[in-house]
Amino acid sequence: MPEHTPTPGELAYTAYRDHTSGKTWNGYPMPMWADLPPAVRLAWEAGAQAVRRETLAEVITMLKGEVPA
């Protein structure tokens, strides 16, 4: 069986969940990624993709020499 490769959204959600000891901002338990409704998983994917795009833009700018590293 192939190894599971987490998506960017799953990575972000899991990091948040780990950092908060599995609790939401108001203390409720956070479900595992697989147990989230599809709409919530899509929202986390959108957030993670936005961060990826911004990071890539910053790296491209640095590589062009427009901003000192």
GROMACS .gro file of N, CA and C in nm:
model
  207
    1MET      N    1   0.085  -0.119   0.000
    1MET     CA    2   0.000   0.000   0.000
    1MET      C    3   0.089   0.124   0.000
    2PRO      N    4   0.060   0.221  -0.088
    2PRO     CA    5   0.143   0.342  -0.093
    2PRO      C    6   0.130   0.423   0.036
    3GLU      N    7   0.239   0.491   0.067
    3GLU     CA    8   0.240   0.577   0.186
    3GLU      C    9   0.151   0.699   0.164
    4HIS      N   10   0.081   0.741   0.270
    4HIS     CA   11  -0.007   0.858   0.262
    4HIS      C   12   0.077   0.985   0.255
    5THR      N   13   0.050   1.068   0.156
    5THR     CA   14   0.113   1.198   0.145
    5THR      C   15   0.010   1.304   0.179
    6PRO      N   16   0.028   1.374   0.292
    6PRO     CA   17  -0.073   1.475   0.330
    6PRO      C   18  -0.075   1.593   0.235
    7THR      N   19  -0.192   1.650   0.216
    7THR     CA   20  -0.210   1.769   0.135
    7THR      C   21  -0.164   1.891   0.217
    8PRO      N   22  -0.143   2.005   0.152
    8PRO     CA   23  -0.108   2.126   0.226
    8PRO      C   24  -0.211   2.162   0.334
    9GLY      N   25  -0.339   2.147   0.302
    9GLY     CA   26  -0.442   2.177   0.400
    9GLY      C   27  -0.435   2.084   0.520
   10GLU      N   28  -0.413   1.956   0.493
   10GLU     CA   29  -0.400   1.859   0.601
   10GLU      C   30  -0.279   1.889   0.688
   11LEU      N   31  -0.169   1.927   0.625
   11LEU     CA   32  -0.049   1.963   0.701
   11LEU      C   33  -0.077   2.082   0.792
   12ALA      N   34  -0.143   2.183   0.739
   12ALA     CA   35  -0.174   2.303   0.818
   12ALA      C   36  -0.269   2.270   0.932
   13TYR      N   37  -0.374   2.195   0.902
   13TYR     CA   38  -0.472   2.158   1.004
   13TYR      C   39  -0.407   2.075   1.114
   14THR      N   40  -0.327   1.978   1.076
   14THR     CA   41  -0.262   1.891   1.174
   14THR      C   42  -0.164   1.969   1.260
   15ALA      N   43  -0.091   2.063   1.201
   15ALA     CA   44   0.002   2.146   1.279
   15ALA      C   45  -0.076   2.231   1.379
   16TYR      N   46  -0.187   2.289   1.336
   16TYR     CA   47  -0.271   2.369   1.426
   16TYR      C   48  -0.324   2.281   1.538
   17ARG      N   49  -0.375   2.163   1.501
   17ARG     CA   50  -0.431   2.070   1.599
   17ARG      C   51  -0.325   2.027   1.700
   18ASP      N   52  -0.206   1.996   1.652
   18ASP     CA   53  -0.097   1.957   1.741
   18ASP      C   54  -0.057   2.071   1.835
   19HIS      N   55  -0.050   2.191   1.780
   19HIS     CA   56  -0.007   2.307   1.858
   19HIS      C   57  -0.106   2.343   1.968
   20THR      N   58  -0.234   2.315   1.946
   20THR     CA   59  -0.337   2.349   2.043
   20THR      C   60  -0.380   2.230   2.128
   21SER      N   61  -0.302   2.124   2.125
   21SER     CA   62  -0.334   2.001   2.199
   21SER      C   63  -0.471   1.945   2.160
   22GLY      N   64  -0.506   1.961   2.033
   22GLY     CA   65  -0.629   1.904   1.980
   22GLY      C   66  -0.755   1.978   2.019
   23LYS      N   67  -0.740   2.106   2.056
   23LYS     CA   68  -0.856   2.186   2.097
   23LYS      C   69  -0.876   2.304   2.002
   24THR      N   70  -1.003   2.344   1.982
   24THR     CA   71  -1.033   2.463   1.904
   24THR      C   72  -1.002   2.586   1.988
   25TRP      N   73  -1.016   2.703   1.931
   25TRP     CA   74  -0.987   2.828   2.003
   25TRP      C   75  -1.073   2.842   2.128
   26ASN      N   76  -1.191   2.779   2.129
   26ASN     CA   77  -1.279   2.792   2.245
   26ASN      C   78  -1.286   2.664   2.329
   27GLY      N   79  -1.188   2.576   2.311
   27GLY     CA   80  -1.173   2.461   2.398
   27GLY      C   81  -1.241   2.332   2.356
   28TYR      N   82  -1.309   2.333   2.242
   28TYR     CA   83  -1.373   2.209   2.197
   28TYR      C   84  -1.269   2.116   2.132
   29PRO      N   85  -1.292   1.986   2.140
   29PRO     CA   86  -1.198   1.893   2.075
   29PRO      C   87  -1.205   1.905   1.923
   30MET      N   88  -1.088   1.899   1.861
   30MET     CA   89  -1.080   1.904   1.716
   30MET      C   90  -1.081   1.762   1.660
   31PRO      N   91  -1.163   1.736   1.560
   31PRO     CA   92  -1.162   1.602   1.499
   31PRO      C   93  -1.033   1.579   1.420
   32MET      N   94  -1.009   1.456   1.389
   32MET     CA   95  -0.898   1.422   1.300
   32MET      C   96  -0.934   1.473   1.160
   33TRP      N   97  -0.834   1.494   1.077
   33TRP     CA   98  -0.852   1.545   0.941
   33TRP      C   99  -0.957   1.464   0.865
   34ALA      N  100  -0.946   1.332   0.869
   34ALA     CA  101  -1.036   1.246   0.792
   34ALA      C  102  -1.182   1.259   0.837
   35ASP      N  103  -1.202   1.306   0.959
   35ASP     CA  104  -1.338   1.318   1.012
   35ASP      C  105  -1.401   1.455   0.987
   36LEU      N  106  -1.326   1.547   0.928
   36LEU     CA  107  -1.381   1.679   0.898
   36LEU      C  108  -1.478   1.671   0.780
   37PRO      N  109  -1.580   1.756   0.780
   37PRO     CA  110  -1.668   1.762   0.663
   37PRO      C  111  -1.589   1.812   0.542
   38PRO      N  112  -1.628   1.768   0.422
   38PRO     CA  113  -1.556   1.810   0.301
   38PRO      C  114  -1.541   1.962   0.288
   39ALA      N  115  -1.642   2.039   0.322
   39ALA     CA  116  -1.634   2.184   0.309
   39ALA      C  117  -1.526   2.242   0.400
   40VAL      N  118  -1.508   2.185   0.517
   40VAL     CA  119  -1.404   2.234   0.609
   40VAL      C  120  -1.266   2.196   0.556
   41ARG      N  121  -1.253   2.075   0.504
   41ARG     CA  122  -1.123   2.036   0.444
   41ARG      C  123  -1.089   2.128   0.327
   42LEU      N  124  -1.188   2.160   0.244
   42LEU     CA  125  -1.164   2.251   0.131
   42LEU      C  126  -1.121   2.390   0.179
   43ALA      N  127  -1.178   2.436   0.288
   43ALA     CA  128  -1.140   2.567   0.343
   43ALA      C  129  -0.994   2.566   0.390
   44TRP      N  130  -0.954   2.459   0.458
   44TRP     CA  131  -0.814   2.448   0.500
   44TRP      C  132  -0.720   2.440   0.380
   45GLU      N  133  -0.762   2.370   0.275
   45GLU     CA  134  -0.681   2.363   0.153
   45GLU      C  135  -0.666   2.501   0.091
   46ALA      N  136  -0.774   2.578   0.087
   46ALA     CA  137  -0.768   2.713   0.031
   46ALA      C  138  -0.672   2.800   0.110
   47GLY      N  139  -0.679   2.793   0.240
   47GLY     CA  140  -0.588   2.871   0.325
   47GLY      C  141  -0.443   2.831   0.303
   48ALA      N  142  -0.418   2.701   0.300
   48ALA     CA  143  -0.281   2.653   0.280
   48ALA      C  144  -0.229   2.692   0.142
   49GLN      N  145  -0.313   2.685   0.040
   49GLN     CA  146  -0.270   2.724  -0.095
   49GLN      C  147  -0.239   2.873  -0.102
   50ALA      N  148  -0.314   2.955  -0.030
   50ALA     CA  149  -0.286   3.099  -0.028
   50ALA      C  150  -0.148   3.125   0.032
   51VAL      N  151  -0.115   3.054   0.137
   51VAL     CA  152   0.017   3.069   0.199
   51VAL      C  153   0.126   3.022   0.103
   52ARG      N  154   0.102   2.911   0.036
   52ARG     CA  155   0.200   2.861  -0.061
   52ARG      C  156   0.225   2.963  -0.173
   53ARG      N  157   0.116   3.022  -0.226
   53ARG     CA  158   0.132   3.121  -0.333
   53ARG      C  159   0.214   3.241  -0.286
   54GLU      N  160   0.184   3.291  -0.166
   54GLU     CA  161   0.256   3.407  -0.113
   54GLU      C  162   0.403   3.373  -0.089
   55THR      N  163   0.429   3.256  -0.035
   55THR     CA  164   0.566   3.213  -0.011
   55THR      C  165   0.642   3.199  -0.142
   56LEU      N  166   0.579   3.139  -0.240
   56LEU     CA  167   0.644   3.125  -0.371
   56LEU      C  168   0.674   3.261  -0.432
   57ALA      N  169   0.582   3.355  -0.420
   57ALA     CA  170   0.606   3.489  -0.473
   57ALA      C  171   0.725   3.555  -0.404
   58GLU      N  172   0.737   3.536  -0.273
   58GLU     CA  173   0.850   3.592  -0.199
   58GLU      C  174   0.981   3.527  -0.242
   59VAL      N  175   0.982   3.397  -0.262
   59VAL     CA  176   1.103   3.328  -0.305
   59VAL      C  177   1.143   3.374  -0.444
   60ILE      N  178   1.047   3.386  -0.533
   60ILE     CA  179   1.078   3.434  -0.669
   60ILE      C  180   1.138   3.573  -0.664
   61THR      N  181   1.082   3.660  -0.582
   61THR     CA  182   1.134   3.796  -0.569
   61THR      C  183   1.277   3.794  -0.517
   62MET      N  184   1.303   3.711  -0.416
   62MET     CA  185   1.439   3.701  -0.362
   62MET      C  186   1.536   3.648  -0.467
   63LEU      N  187   1.494   3.547  -0.543
   63LEU     CA  188   1.582   3.491  -0.645
   63LEU      C  189   1.612   3.588  -0.756
   64LYS      N  190   1.520   3.679  -0.781
   64LYS     CA  191   1.544   3.781  -0.883
   64LYS      C  192   1.636   3.890  -0.832
   65GLY      N  193   1.665   3.887  -0.704
   65GLY     CA  194   1.755   3.987  -0.646
   65GLY      C  195   1.687   4.116  -0.614
   66GLU      N  196   1.555   4.118  -0.612
   66GLU     CA  197   1.483   4.241  -0.584
   66GLU      C  198   1.475   4.272  -0.435
   67VAL      N  199   1.491   4.170  -0.354
   67VAL     CA  200   1.489   4.187  -0.208
   67VAL      C  201   1.608   4.112  -0.153
   68PRO      N  202   1.689   4.177  -0.067
   68PRO     CA  203   1.803   4.103  -0.012
   68PRO      C  204   1.754   3.987   0.075
   69ALA      N  205   1.824   3.877   0.068
   69ALA     CA  206   1.789   3.757   0.148
   69ALA      C  207   1.819   3.775   0.294
   0.00000   0.00000   0.00000
